[in-house]
Amino acid sequence: MAINKQPKKPLFNLIHSKLAITLFFIVVFTIPALLLLHTPSASLCTTLSSNNPWSGDLRDTVFPWNRLKFVDHEPPPITLKIAVFSRKWPTSSTPGGMERHAHTLHMALARRGHQVHIFTSPIDDDIASIKQRMQIQKSPNLSPIVHWHEGEPDKWRYNKAWEQFEEENKLKSFDVIHSESVALPHWLARQVPNLVVSWHGIALESVQSSIYQDLTRKPDEPISPAFNQSLQGVIPKVLNEIRFFKNYAHHVAISDSCGEMLRDVYQIPTKRVHVIVNGVNEEDFTQDLSLGHEFRSRIGVPRNASLVLGVAGRLVKDKGHPLLYEAFSKLKLKHPNVYLIVAGSGPWQSRYKELGSQVIVLGSMNPIELHGFYNAIDIFVNPTLRPQGLDLTLMEAMMSGKPVMASRFPSIKGTIVVDDEFGFMFSPNVESLIESLESVVAEGSKRLSQRGKACQKYAASMFTAQKMAMAYERLFLCIKNQTFCMYP
Ligand SMILES: *[C@@H]1O[C@H](CO)[C@@H](O)[C@H](O)[C@H]1NC(C)=O
Ligand SMILES: *[C@@H]1O[C@H](CO)[C@@H](O)[C@H](O)[C@H]1NC(C)=O
Ligand SMILES: *[C@@H]1O[C@H](CO)[C@@H](O)[C@H](O)[C@H]1NC(C)=O
């Protein structure tokens, strides 16, 4: 086996890279902070909540389109032929991240009567044909048409997909082409004026991620070679992205802060950057008190529990589990009636089990079980160290009527916890997390459930899959014909 030996770098080079990281730290944190001082949420809230709703050219907006009202009980003014490039098209019921977004969005657009063609990597042949037949039988015209390119299962080959796209485009031109991240690479995207790309995390956000992750390292803990290696690549990655992103005609950012970075650091013209926050299925996540009670007793939360915290997702280091593990192991000694429910799987699952009876470890859960989980807790905790994108779990918890506590990232602060009423934010370190947890315990479950009501209301207005689909539909219409860019 070959060991990849790094040549020793002269000292000034090391200083150089440290300096570069510091500089980026300044860029990443100061610019958005300065912008937030005099822009969006505050002034916008007044504009939108007053009797005069916002009107104008949608391409000039910097706030999320989710804040606007769209007519969703009528069919669209025209139906579009839409091409979607997605590395994968989910076949299981619990796909993650990007695929789930593509699936939720385009199923909804197809139901609204648009002709949606998905260009994606192959899956096992038998499953593919069964799935396809089932979809067609269920609703012959209201499903996306899936084009699996040939080749190995799950191996994305954009050039194969592009060939299929061109065939289909010859029959009748597509009105809009949607790429999930770089599924369609920039050298092809450059030729496509009616293209929309959705970014679910950009390299500039991963700079922050590296900073937060390294800061959690103990003074005597050596930096892991893999992480050290990735640090070297972080800034070149950002520079590379800045150089090629402009080849995509339209950009969808999934958080306010990502939109800001695309405009202010990536230098994409405002008119080509649109913020549309991802949505979650509103039917899957509702407030249901009796379900919550039932779930609690089923998993063995004792009746004398004064407060129940919940955490869900992949139980890995970069989702901040070392922080929560340490913080809760201290908190539980002081507060013997406070419980933590852990949903999800990953390396930290067994660590949590070591913490004793105040921690209930459930393993991974499907959406139905998650619905019970959210209803069973008093507050949802997300100690993530990864600011890339925006975790859907935060929206699911709020939709289920629960307040949240999360790492103070520009994305979370700018798009999720936009009102102090919605919960708590902490710096991603143990001390700050404990401090936040102590405030939550001091507040108690009654106050938290009040906060939860505010969360539910906000989430229902902003984070539904329907709202996301309507916002994308409007963007696609606007790209097809400029008259649709004028709102309302
Ligand atoms: C990290 O990487 C730099 C540059 O590649 C190298 O000089 C340094 O020794 C590495 N440090 C560790 C702890 O691996
Ligand atoms: C809460 O109840 C459990 C069992 O129902 C019991 O073991 C525990 O001691 C109680 N805790 C306190 C602090 O009263
Ligand atoms: C754009 O839409 C408007 C209103 O529906 C219509 O009058 C106009 O002809 C359309 N333009 C094009 C180029 O299709």
PDB file of C-alpha atoms in Angstrom, residues 315-460:
ATOM      1  CA  LEU A 315     -24.568  10.533  15.124  1.00  0.00           C
ATOM      2  CA  VAL A 316     -21.166  11.626  13.877  1.00  0.00           C
ATOM      3  CA  LYS A 317     -18.488  13.955  15.113  1.00  0.00           C
ATOM      4  CA  ASP A 318     -19.124  16.770  12.667  1.00  0.00           C
ATOM      5  CA  LYS A 319     -22.767  16.945  13.707  1.00  0.00           C
ATOM      6  CA  GLY A 320     -21.445  18.044  17.089  1.00  0.00           C
ATOM      7  CA  HIS A 321     -22.157  14.912  19.105  1.00  0.00           C
ATOM      8  CA  PRO A 322     -18.925  15.113  21.114  1.00  0.00           C
ATOM      9  CA  LEU A 323     -20.160  18.487  22.388  1.00  0.00           C
ATOM     10  CA  LEU A 324     -23.606  17.307  23.352  1.00  0.00           C
ATOM     11  CA  TYR A 325     -22.210  14.148  24.901  1.00  0.00           C
ATOM     12  CA  GLU A 326     -19.912  16.113  27.167  1.00  0.00           C
ATOM     13  CA  ALA A 327     -22.423  18.851  27.943  1.00  0.00           C
ATOM     14  CA  PHE A 328     -25.191  16.451  28.804  1.00  0.00           C
ATOM     15  CA  SER A 329     -22.980  14.223  30.917  1.00  0.00           C
ATOM     16  CA  LYS A 330     -22.426  17.267  33.131  1.00  0.00           C
ATOM     17  CA  LEU A 331     -25.980  18.570  32.990  1.00  0.00           C
ATOM     18  CA  LYS A 332     -27.550  15.267  34.010  1.00  0.00           C
ATOM     19  CA  LEU A 333     -25.694  15.202  37.322  1.00  0.00           C
ATOM     20  CA  LYS A 334     -27.178  18.543  38.314  1.00  0.00           C
ATOM     21  CA  HIS A 335     -30.642  17.807  36.959  1.00  0.00           C
ATOM     22  CA  PRO A 336     -31.645  14.177  37.593  1.00  0.00           C
ATOM     23  CA  ASN A 337     -35.089  14.651  35.999  1.00  0.00           C
ATOM     24  CA  VAL A 338     -33.846  15.951  32.673  1.00  0.00           C
ATOM     25  CA  TYR A 339     -33.787  13.414  29.836  1.00  0.00           C
ATOM     26  CA  LEU A 340     -32.184  13.249  26.420  1.00  0.00           C
ATOM     27  CA  ILE A 341     -33.682  11.192  23.584  1.00  0.00           C
ATOM     28  CA  VAL A 342     -31.280  10.294  20.800  1.00  0.00           C
ATOM     29  CA  ALA A 343     -32.701   9.287  17.402  1.00  0.00           C
ATOM     30  CA  GLY A 344     -30.401   8.219  14.598  1.00  0.00           C
ATOM     31  CA  SER A 345     -27.402   6.030  14.138  1.00  0.00           C
ATOM     32  CA  GLY A 346     -23.669   6.421  13.877  1.00  0.00           C
ATOM     33  CA  PRO A 347     -20.478   6.018  15.857  1.00  0.00           C
ATOM     34  CA  TRP A 348     -21.736   8.118  18.765  1.00  0.00           C
ATOM     35  CA  GLN A 349     -24.726   5.880  19.408  1.00  0.00           C
ATOM     36  CA  SER A 350     -22.759   3.577  21.706  1.00  0.00           C
ATOM     37  CA  ARG A 351     -21.148   6.515  23.512  1.00  0.00           C
ATOM     38  CA  TYR A 352     -24.568   7.934  24.358  1.00  0.00           C
ATOM     39  CA  LYS A 353     -25.584   4.536  25.728  1.00  0.00           C
ATOM     40  CA  GLU A 354     -22.792   4.852  28.283  1.00  0.00           C
ATOM     41  CA  LEU A 355     -24.482   7.878  29.822  1.00  0.00           C
ATOM     42  CA  GLY A 356     -27.027   5.880  31.792  1.00  0.00           C
ATOM     43  CA  SER A 357     -30.763   6.049  32.316  1.00  0.00           C
ATOM     44  CA  GLN A 358     -31.208   9.757  31.577  1.00  0.00           C
ATOM     45  CA  VAL A 359     -30.265   9.158  27.965  1.00  0.00           C
ATOM     46  CA  ILE A 360     -32.600   7.083  25.815  1.00  0.00           C
ATOM     47  CA  VAL A 361     -30.969   5.860  22.624  1.00  0.00           C
ATOM     48  CA  LEU A 362     -33.442   4.847  19.920  1.00  0.00           C
ATOM     49  CA  GLY A 363     -31.440   4.107  16.768  1.00  0.00           C
ATOM     50  CA  SER A 364     -32.475   5.250  13.329  1.00  0.00           C
ATOM     51  CA  MET A 365     -36.106   6.065  12.690  1.00  0.00           C
ATOM     52  CA  ASN A 366     -38.397   6.344   9.685  1.00  0.00           C
ATOM     53  CA  PRO A 367     -40.493   9.511   9.151  1.00  0.00           C
ATOM     54  CA  ILE A 368     -43.485   8.033  10.978  1.00  0.00           C
ATOM     55  CA  GLU A 369     -41.418   7.222  14.069  1.00  0.00           C
ATOM     56  CA  LEU A 370     -39.727  10.614  13.842  1.00  0.00           C
ATOM     57  CA  HIS A 371     -43.137  12.245  13.986  1.00  0.00           C
ATOM     58  CA  GLY A 372     -43.674  10.581  17.368  1.00  0.00           C
ATOM     59  CA  PHE A 373     -40.178  11.512  18.470  1.00  0.00           C
ATOM     60  CA  TYR A 374     -40.626  15.226  17.766  1.00  0.00           C
ATOM     61  CA  ASN A 375     -43.921  15.266  19.595  1.00  0.00           C
ATOM     62  CA  ALA A 376     -42.399  13.537  22.610  1.00  0.00           C
ATOM     63  CA  ILE A 377     -39.696  16.132  23.281  1.00  0.00           C
ATOM     64  CA  ASP A 378     -39.791  19.597  24.837  1.00  0.00           C
ATOM     65  CA  ILE A 379     -36.997  21.053  22.742  1.00  0.00           C
ATOM     66  CA  PHE A 380     -34.897  19.910  19.795  1.00  0.00           C
ATOM     67  CA  VAL A 381     -31.113  20.214  20.047  1.00  0.00           C
ATOM     68  CA  ASN A 382     -28.854  20.535  17.015  1.00  0.00           C
ATOM     69  CA  PRO A 383     -25.205  21.017  18.024  1.00  0.00           C
ATOM     70  CA  THR A 384     -23.920  20.724  14.436  1.00  0.00           C
ATOM     71  CA  LEU A 385     -20.423  21.831  13.470  1.00  0.00           C
ATOM     72  CA  ARG A 386     -21.259  21.794   9.754  1.00  0.00           C
ATOM     73  CA  PRO A 387     -22.770  25.002   8.461  1.00  0.00           C
ATOM     74  CA  GLN A 388     -23.114  23.620   4.919  1.00  0.00           C
ATOM     75  CA  GLY A 389     -26.740  23.810   3.885  1.00  0.00           C
ATOM     76  CA  LEU A 390     -29.463  23.728   6.483  1.00  0.00           C
ATOM     77  CA  ASP A 391     -30.563  20.667   8.441  1.00  0.00           C
ATOM     78  CA  LEU A 392     -34.151  19.706   7.677  1.00  0.00           C
ATOM     79  CA  THR A 393     -34.495  18.333  11.211  1.00  0.00           C
ATOM     80  CA  LEU A 394     -34.728  21.901  12.534  1.00  0.00           C
ATOM     81  CA  MET A 395     -37.709  22.580  10.287  1.00  0.00           C
ATOM     82  CA  GLU A 396     -39.318  19.241  11.090  1.00  0.00           C
ATOM     83  CA  ALA A 397     -39.078  19.959  14.813  1.00  0.00           C
ATOM     84  CA  MET A 398     -40.563  23.431  14.419  1.00  0.00           C
ATOM     85  CA  MET A 399     -43.323  22.120  12.178  1.00  0.00           C
ATOM     86  CA  SER A 400     -44.123  19.652  14.985  1.00  0.00           C
ATOM     87  CA  GLY A 401     -44.502  22.594  17.363  1.00  0.00           C
ATOM     88  CA  LYS A 402     -41.157  22.404  19.148  1.00  0.00           C
ATOM     89  CA  PRO A 403     -38.606  25.128  19.825  1.00  0.00           C
ATOM     90  CA  VAL A 404     -35.019  24.496  18.837  1.00  0.00           C
ATOM     91  CA  MET A 405     -31.560  25.096  20.191  1.00  0.00           C
ATOM     92  CA  ALA A 406     -28.777  25.129  17.651  1.00  0.00           C
ATOM     93  CA  SER A 407     -25.259  26.274  16.883  1.00  0.00           C
ATOM     94  CA  ARG A 408     -25.139  29.964  16.082  1.00  0.00           C
ATOM     95  CA  PHE A 409     -24.364  29.770  12.377  1.00  0.00           C
ATOM     96  CA  PRO A 410     -25.235  32.476   9.865  1.00  0.00           C
ATOM     97  CA  SER A 411     -27.578  30.028   8.113  1.00  0.00           C
ATOM     98  CA  ILE A 412     -29.468  29.086  11.276  1.00  0.00           C
ATOM     99  CA  LYS A 413     -29.552  32.616  12.626  1.00  0.00           C
ATOM    100  CA  GLY A 414     -30.599  34.110   9.296  1.00  0.00           C
ATOM    101  CA  THR A 415     -33.246  31.604   8.264  1.00  0.00           C
ATOM    102  CA  ILE A 416     -34.410  29.440  11.190  1.00  0.00           C
ATOM    103  CA  VAL A 417     -34.065  31.088  14.591  1.00  0.00           C
ATOM    104  CA  VAL A 418     -34.963  34.503  13.164  1.00  0.00           C
ATOM    105  CA  ASP A 419     -36.879  35.413  16.309  1.00  0.00           C
ATOM    106  CA  ASP A 420     -35.635  34.904  19.887  1.00  0.00           C
ATOM    107  CA  GLU A 421     -38.981  33.298  20.593  1.00  0.00           C
ATOM    108  CA  PHE A 422     -38.095  30.306  18.409  1.00  0.00           C
ATOM    109  CA  GLY A 423     -35.355  29.039  20.691  1.00  0.00           C
ATOM    110  CA  PHE A 424     -31.720  29.324  21.627  1.00  0.00           C
ATOM    111  CA  MET A 425     -28.414  29.593  19.849  1.00  0.00           C
ATOM    112  CA  PHE A 426     -25.024  28.751  21.279  1.00  0.00           C
ATOM    113  CA  SER A 427     -21.452  28.814  20.084  1.00  0.00           C
ATOM    114  CA  PRO A 428     -20.393  25.323  19.128  1.00  0.00           C
ATOM    115  CA  ASN A 429     -18.346  24.652  22.256  1.00  0.00           C
ATOM    116  CA  VAL A 430     -19.163  22.743  25.433  1.00  0.00           C
ATOM    117  CA  GLU A 431     -19.286  25.754  27.780  1.00  0.00           C
ATOM    118  CA  SER A 432     -21.671  27.694  25.601  1.00  0.00           C
ATOM    119  CA  LEU A 433     -23.865  24.644  25.048  1.00  0.00           C
ATOM    120  CA  ILE A 434     -24.072  23.969  28.795  1.00  0.00           C
ATOM    121  CA  GLU A 435     -24.985  27.584  29.425  1.00  0.00           C
ATOM    122  CA  SER A 436     -27.797  27.316  26.889  1.00  0.00           C
ATOM    123  CA  LEU A 437     -28.983  24.009  28.315  1.00  0.00           C
ATOM    124  CA  GLU A 438     -29.093  25.556  31.786  1.00  0.00           C
ATOM    125  CA  SER A 439     -31.310  28.382  30.491  1.00  0.00           C
ATOM    126  CA  VAL A 440     -33.613  25.851  28.891  1.00  0.00           C
ATOM    127  CA  VAL A 441     -33.872  23.831  32.099  1.00  0.00           C
ATOM    128  CA  ALA A 442     -34.526  27.000  34.073  1.00  0.00           C
ATOM    129  CA  GLU A 443     -37.341  27.977  31.709  1.00  0.00           C
ATOM    130  CA  GLY A 444     -39.154  24.675  31.992  1.00  0.00           C
ATOM    131  CA  SER A 445     -41.432  22.775  29.686  1.00  0.00           C
ATOM    132  CA  LYS A 446     -44.426  25.084  29.942  1.00  0.00           C
ATOM    133  CA  ARG A 447     -42.600  28.087  28.558  1.00  0.00           C
ATOM    134  CA  LEU A 448     -40.986  25.897  25.920  1.00  0.00           C
ATOM    135  CA  SER A 449     -44.361  24.761  24.667  1.00  0.00           C
ATOM    136  CA  GLN A 450     -45.371  28.423  24.240  1.00  0.00           C
ATOM    137  CA  ARG A 451     -42.278  28.951  22.153  1.00  0.00           C
ATOM    138  CA  GLY A 452     -43.190  25.827  20.217  1.00  0.00           C
ATOM    139  CA  LYS A 453     -46.486  27.364  19.158  1.00  0.00           C
ATOM    140  CA  ALA A 454     -44.662  30.330  17.645  1.00  0.00           C
ATOM    141  CA  CYS A 455     -42.284  27.939  15.898  1.00  0.00           C
ATOM    142  CA  GLN A 456     -45.128  25.932  14.454  1.00  0.00           C
ATOM    143  CA  LYS A 457     -46.796  29.023  13.065  1.00  0.00           C
ATOM    144  CA  TYR A 458     -43.598  30.260  11.477  1.00  0.00           C
ATOM    145  CA  ALA A 459     -42.647  26.855  10.077  1.00  0.00           C
ATOM    146  CA  ALA A 460     -46.100  26.385   8.569  1.00  0.00           C
TER     147      ALA A 460
END
